[in-house]
């Protein structure tokens, strides 16, 4: 008797396999990316000197073969070509190496022709001229080095089964090549590095308006990770482009709620890092004045100090145990003296009682911020699940699939859609770990 599998089941299987191999490979200190659309990151390990075979063991290699088989069986996804905004160069809106900014667009169809999703790509930041010089030699600093085609998945998918409410919209991905969440405004003559994120954002939106977005009935500005932070920083700026129109304008930040947290050594690693980003890219002049009027610029790069004053409706999608923040802000290597957190950062099941207490306090800080000034606006929504992951809107298995994460039996895709279309108020906060058994955990 033959077996039949739905593609959503295959994607869910792929996600499980990815998570399993991720835990194996992470412990060996090897970088690998198996999921299209998932923002990559590398977890350091003290075991880099061990051979892969010694660390993983031959018994684990079956998983690699299984991944190859599953990937081969997955349906092909139409590739979306890149478009360079050459006209932006004359405005000084350029990537870090001076090349034109770029985007990918899959045009809408049918009822979705007058609706737009504009997604801001993520990919970290650079906090010094030296780091930015290195970055400008990559796809995150030069449009010459960007992929010429991308697959759109999750919230950007054209598949109605994968993306039931937005599949027919005009779906756009604005590429990230400035290193400061589209917020910089400067130039370093010595290194010839451009910090023009704000100009890129303005030029890209103006270009999209000129090719049809100006007549949109519905628009959604979205982003993940550094792009999620960008969606927060630019939400009201985006809304201002539609002032005087009847357009419904809202924003979505996925994994963009970076906290000004105290690290495990009592310091503020992420605050120091963001301070470098703000100073190097001269971000202060582009930040919301509602914040910079009473706080320093670095504080105003943290979403917690901005979200309460944003007037455009915005939705926060975030894992309460954001794995990027655990690795780079809460327990970074520079604060993890003696490597006490190494095992916990690679496998949540290896976290001891005191470490779990720290993680729970991090969650409580996030929940407190969301339930504070942000929740006072009736137009805002949120979905804070108790998972160990980073970014959930562009991954099929977490966005909308059989077995995807839920809170109160409602998926992420359904929650975002209900909020956007005003079908229901969505203010979902999960109970603390380990109560949620629908998570797709990274560690």
XYZ file of C-alpha atoms in Angstrom:
443
model
C 0.000 0.000 0.000
C 1.537 3.361 -1.004
C 2.147 6.169 1.488
C 0.915 9.685 0.835
C 2.407 12.821 2.372
C 1.228 16.426 2.102
C 3.875 19.033 1.318
C 3.177 20.694 4.663
C 4.006 17.379 6.333
C 7.229 17.191 4.343
C 8.123 20.736 5.408
C 7.386 19.865 9.033
C 9.615 16.802 8.670
C 12.352 18.969 7.176
C 12.079 21.343 10.129
C 12.402 18.487 12.625
C 15.414 17.082 10.775
C 16.976 20.522 10.629
C 16.568 20.978 14.374
C 18.059 17.548 15.069
C 21.087 18.102 12.849
C 21.445 21.668 14.086
C 22.002 20.381 17.629
C 24.567 17.869 16.386
C 26.448 20.229 14.115
C 26.365 23.129 16.575
C 28.138 21.055 19.184
C 30.899 20.402 16.670
C 31.298 24.107 15.945
C 30.398 23.753 12.262
C 28.215 26.183 10.315
C 25.433 24.745 8.214
C 22.168 26.079 6.803
C 19.516 23.643 5.635
C 16.419 25.821 5.558
C 15.713 28.387 2.839
C 14.595 31.640 4.413
C 16.056 30.958 7.870
C 18.556 33.629 8.797
C 21.913 32.018 9.324
C 24.063 32.319 12.407
C 27.104 30.533 13.710
C 27.444 29.211 17.230
C 31.047 29.002 18.468
C 32.263 25.847 20.152
C 35.380 24.923 22.144
C 35.530 21.649 20.217
C 36.655 22.970 16.846
C 39.829 20.880 17.030
C 37.877 17.618 17.001
C 37.185 15.863 13.738
C 33.568 15.824 12.716
C 33.484 12.044 12.748
C 34.815 11.955 16.290
C 32.204 14.424 17.491
C 29.114 13.263 15.677
C 29.756 9.562 15.269
C 28.851 7.415 12.310
C 25.508 6.547 13.859
C 24.375 10.144 13.357
C 25.279 10.421 9.672
C 21.959 8.846 8.655
C 20.358 12.209 9.316
C 22.435 13.912 6.649
C 21.351 11.357 4.060
C 17.739 11.727 5.129
C 17.940 15.504 4.679
C 19.226 15.073 1.143
C 16.304 12.764 0.331
C 13.727 15.114 1.834
C 15.173 18.167 0.105
C 15.149 16.294 -3.196
C 11.483 15.380 -2.695
C 10.367 18.912 -1.783
C 8.418 20.796 -4.447
C 10.270 23.443 -6.425
C 9.533 27.039 -5.496
C 9.475 29.733 -8.193
C 12.597 31.890 -7.989
C 12.061 35.635 -7.701
C 14.658 37.711 -9.609
C 16.604 40.644 -8.220
C 15.997 44.241 -9.304
C 18.633 46.938 -8.811
C 17.392 50.441 -8.003
C 19.973 52.226 -10.122
C 18.154 55.552 -9.856
C 18.888 55.559 -6.112
C 22.617 56.036 -6.681
C 22.170 59.681 -7.651
C 20.451 60.211 -4.291
C 23.405 58.691 -2.440
C 21.271 55.693 -1.478
C 23.898 52.987 -1.905
C 25.160 49.813 -0.269
C 28.285 49.975 1.847
C 30.531 49.550 -1.203
C 28.660 52.128 -3.290
C 26.608 49.690 -5.378
C 22.856 50.266 -5.924
C 20.308 48.928 -3.430
C 18.142 46.034 -4.564
C 14.887 44.184 -4.028
C 13.003 41.100 -5.193
C 9.330 41.338 -6.091
C 6.672 38.743 -6.869
C 3.709 40.691 -8.331
C 0.229 40.259 -6.916
C -2.670 38.688 -8.724
C -6.452 38.757 -8.638
C -7.827 40.264 -5.442
C -4.282 40.863 -4.179
C -3.160 43.275 -6.906
C -3.728 46.318 -4.702
C -2.208 44.836 -1.550
C 1.510 44.865 -0.691
C 3.889 43.212 1.772
C 7.275 44.934 1.981
C 9.760 42.767 3.888
C 13.045 44.207 5.137
C 15.816 41.603 5.033
C 17.811 40.932 8.187
C 21.367 39.828 8.792
C 22.991 41.408 11.855
C 24.985 44.640 12.007
C 28.552 45.947 11.920
C 29.681 48.022 14.881
C 32.990 49.482 13.702
C 34.583 50.728 10.500
C 36.833 47.663 10.480
C 33.897 45.278 10.809
C 31.985 47.195 8.138
C 34.945 47.013 5.751
C 34.802 43.236 6.082
C 31.033 43.225 5.669
C 31.066 45.314 2.494
C 32.842 42.429 0.759
C 29.770 40.222 1.224
C 26.162 40.119 0.044
C 25.300 42.110 3.170
C 27.337 45.052 1.942
C 27.264 44.884 -1.841
C 24.480 44.259 -4.329
C 27.123 42.865 -6.704
C 27.440 39.868 -4.384
C 23.752 39.248 -3.683
C 21.934 36.181 -4.947
C 20.290 37.007 -8.262
C 17.216 34.970 -7.355
C 15.464 34.127 -4.090
C 12.787 31.664 -3.064
C 9.898 33.294 -1.231
C 8.610 31.175 1.649
C 6.341 31.583 4.653
C 4.666 34.985 4.727
C 6.160 35.750 1.287
C 5.025 32.509 -0.342
C 2.784 32.467 -3.430
C 1.372 29.094 -2.332
C -2.159 29.538 -0.896
C -1.781 26.433 1.281
C 1.397 27.821 2.821
C 0.289 31.446 2.963
C -3.532 31.587 2.753
C -4.115 35.284 3.458
C -1.197 36.974 1.689
C -0.234 34.637 -1.185
C -1.836 36.808 -3.903
C -0.423 40.123 -2.645
C 2.499 41.971 -4.177
C 5.335 40.547 -2.087
C 8.644 42.402 -1.900
C 11.950 41.675 -0.186
C 14.211 44.732 0.163
C 17.780 43.490 0.420
C 19.930 44.472 3.382
C 23.308 45.998 2.567
C 23.878 48.870 5.024
C 24.685 47.123 8.313
C 22.502 49.245 10.620
C 18.893 48.125 10.115
C 18.349 50.675 7.304
C 19.041 53.517 9.757
C 22.544 54.869 9.033
C 23.472 58.215 7.507
C 27.168 58.801 6.926
C 30.341 58.004 5.000
C 33.850 57.064 6.077
C 36.284 58.555 3.569
C 39.306 56.662 4.828
C 37.778 53.234 4.242
C 35.353 54.356 1.526
C 32.445 52.729 3.322
C 28.961 54.193 2.903
C 26.508 54.193 5.807
C 23.334 55.023 3.923
C 20.641 52.752 5.342
C 18.100 55.529 5.836
C 18.516 56.713 2.261
C 18.156 53.138 1.010
C 14.897 52.743 2.909
C 13.513 56.029 1.563
C 14.607 55.352 -2.015
C 13.252 51.806 -2.037
C 9.838 52.818 -0.682
C 9.606 55.748 -3.094
C 10.481 53.419 -5.960
C 7.786 50.924 -4.943
C 5.267 53.748 -4.679
C 6.150 54.768 -8.226
C 5.475 51.303 -9.631
C 2.048 50.824 -8.102
C 2.183 50.788 -4.304
C 0.845 54.366 -4.145
C -2.597 53.044 -5.121
C -2.548 50.187 -2.597
C -5.574 49.475 -0.459
C -3.540 47.470 2.076
C 0.163 47.469 2.951
C 2.237 45.632 5.535
C 5.831 46.535 6.405
C 7.543 43.457 7.817
C 11.012 42.238 8.697
C 12.893 39.571 10.603
C 15.794 39.862 13.068
C 17.764 43.006 12.119
C 14.973 43.556 9.597
C 12.451 43.188 12.415
C 14.247 45.923 14.338
C 14.158 47.979 11.136
C 10.396 47.471 10.813
C 10.035 48.878 14.329
C 12.360 51.834 13.702
C 10.671 52.722 10.406
C 7.044 51.823 11.096
C 5.784 55.395 11.476
C 8.066 56.586 8.657
C 6.475 53.970 6.415
C 3.002 55.047 7.481
C 3.851 58.665 6.630
C 4.314 57.717 2.955
C 0.568 56.980 2.864
C -0.610 60.053 4.755
C -3.867 61.389 3.354
C -4.717 58.105 1.665
C -7.290 55.525 2.725
C -4.656 52.767 2.718
C -4.593 50.352 5.655
C -0.991 50.508 6.917
C 0.436 48.159 9.545
C 3.822 46.702 10.539
C 5.129 43.291 11.631
C 8.385 42.713 13.512
C 9.560 39.093 13.645
C 12.389 38.383 16.123
C 13.134 42.092 16.293
C 12.491 42.682 19.992
C 16.136 42.918 21.087
C 16.293 43.583 24.821
C 18.666 45.834 26.703
C 19.469 42.882 28.956
C 22.103 42.351 31.624
C 24.418 39.533 30.598
C 25.495 36.649 32.827
C 28.595 38.572 33.954
C 26.557 41.605 35.007
C 27.476 43.681 31.969
C 25.581 44.997 28.955
C 27.189 43.275 25.969
C 24.452 44.125 23.468
C 24.231 47.732 24.652
C 27.972 48.111 24.041
C 27.620 46.537 20.602
C 24.613 48.649 19.628
C 26.502 51.708 20.867
C 29.169 50.924 18.290
C 26.558 50.514 15.553
C 24.883 53.820 16.414
C 28.182 55.742 16.536
C 29.769 54.183 13.435
C 26.707 54.606 11.221
C 25.669 57.958 12.747
C 22.249 56.573 13.447
C 21.221 59.166 16.052
C 19.905 61.622 13.465
C 17.472 59.077 11.976
C 15.993 57.666 15.189
C 12.481 58.626 16.383
C 12.574 62.025 18.044
C 9.909 60.856 20.444
C 12.709 58.776 21.977
C 15.881 60.810 21.404
C 14.205 63.789 23.034
C 14.682 62.172 26.432
C 17.039 59.190 25.981
C 20.483 58.667 24.477
C 20.734 57.362 20.909
C 21.858 53.864 21.898
C 18.819 53.451 24.152
C 16.639 54.519 21.232
C 18.070 51.722 19.069
C 16.478 49.259 21.504
C 12.827 48.514 20.601
C 11.660 48.561 24.210
C 12.179 52.335 24.285
C 10.348 52.956 20.982
C 7.387 50.606 20.675
C 5.213 52.445 23.196
C 5.187 55.628 21.088
C 4.666 54.110 17.618
C 1.375 55.369 16.208
C 1.061 52.949 13.276
C -0.423 49.578 14.344
C 2.343 47.014 14.818
C 2.525 43.308 15.614
C 5.389 41.751 17.593
C 6.207 38.106 16.823
C 8.983 36.829 19.074
C 10.214 33.752 20.866
C 10.474 34.414 24.595
C 13.776 32.513 24.611
C 15.256 34.150 21.506
C 18.278 32.014 20.670
C 20.254 34.807 19.006
C 19.875 36.923 22.132
C 20.781 34.019 24.396
C 23.995 33.498 22.421
C 24.999 37.098 21.767
C 23.398 39.226 24.479
C 22.481 37.183 27.541
C 25.358 34.656 27.624
C 27.919 35.736 25.009
C 31.342 34.139 25.098
C 32.934 37.353 26.408
C 30.674 37.188 29.485
C 30.701 33.412 29.878
C 33.891 33.117 31.874
C 34.946 29.486 32.059
C 32.389 28.377 29.470
C 29.675 27.470 31.990
C 26.961 28.301 29.434
C 28.374 26.443 26.437
C 26.314 23.291 26.859
C 23.128 25.195 27.700
C 23.483 27.423 24.623
C 23.734 24.367 22.377
C 21.018 22.303 24.043
C 18.252 23.722 26.235
C 17.963 20.327 27.971
C 21.518 20.808 29.256
C 20.631 24.006 31.146
C 20.873 23.622 34.913
C 18.453 25.108 37.443
C 20.352 28.375 37.911
C 20.658 28.857 34.156
C 16.951 28.241 33.680
C 16.299 30.886 36.323
C 18.280 33.375 34.227
C 16.392 32.366 31.080
C 13.050 32.706 32.825
C 14.026 36.174 34.043
C 14.871 37.103 30.432
C 11.404 35.949 29.374
C 9.805 37.931 32.194
C 11.636 41.051 31.028
C 10.309 40.573 27.490
C 6.761 39.896 28.681
C 6.853 42.948 30.933
C 7.890 45.183 28.035
C 5.170 43.825 25.752
C 2.472 44.092 28.420
C 3.567 47.619 29.318
C 3.242 50.741 27.185
C 3.080 48.714 23.955
C -0.180 47.014 24.891
C -1.967 50.308 25.548
C -2.599 50.832 21.842
C -5.650 48.826 20.793
C -4.273 48.515 17.255
C -1.210 46.575 18.346
C -0.917 42.802 18.560
C 1.598 40.223 19.690
C 2.461 36.541 19.666
C 5.171 35.708 22.215
C 5.687 31.951 22.341
C 7.902 30.111 24.805
C 10.229 28.625 22.211
C 13.977 28.556 21.700
C 14.286 29.969 18.184
C 14.927 33.151 16.195
C 12.626 34.109 13.316
C 9.367 32.306 12.493
C 7.482 34.172 9.742
C 9.539 33.154 6.692
C 9.895 29.462 7.527
C 7.066 27.248 6.182
C 7.054 24.871 9.144
C 6.682 27.649 11.701
C 4.533 30.058 9.694
C 1.669 27.793 8.649
C 1.996 24.013 8.508
C 0.696 20.921 10.235
C 2.364 20.983 13.623
C 3.448 24.620 13.446
C 3.687 26.605 16.717
C 0.447 27.740 18.299
C -0.812 29.646 21.318
C -4.341 28.741 22.408
C -4.557 26.512 19.304
C -4.006 29.437 16.917
C -1.032 29.377 14.533
C 1.321 32.261 13.807
C -0.116 32.812 10.316
C -3.690 32.832 11.631
C -2.735 35.169 14.476
C -1.022 37.690 12.207
C -3.862 37.552 9.669
C -6.601 37.923 12.290
C -4.786 40.958 13.673
C -4.100 42.567 10.294
C -7.637 42.172 8.955
C -9.254 43.077 12.283
C -10.956 39.708 12.622
C -9.921 39.351 16.237
C -7.756 40.960 18.887
C -4.501 39.010 19.075
C -2.516 39.431 22.284
C -1.060 36.002 22.863
C 1.636 35.294 25.438
C 2.664 31.720 26.103
C 3.087 30.176 29.528
C 6.751 29.706 30.562
C 8.963 26.926 29.214
C 8.542 23.954 29.084
C 4.749 24.108 28.793
C 4.570 24.629 24.982
C 4.857 21.388 23.016
C 4.264 22.990 19.613
C 7.648 24.730 19.422
C 10.204 24.196 16.674
C 13.286 24.767 18.794
C 16.736 25.633 17.438
C 18.609 24.303 20.454
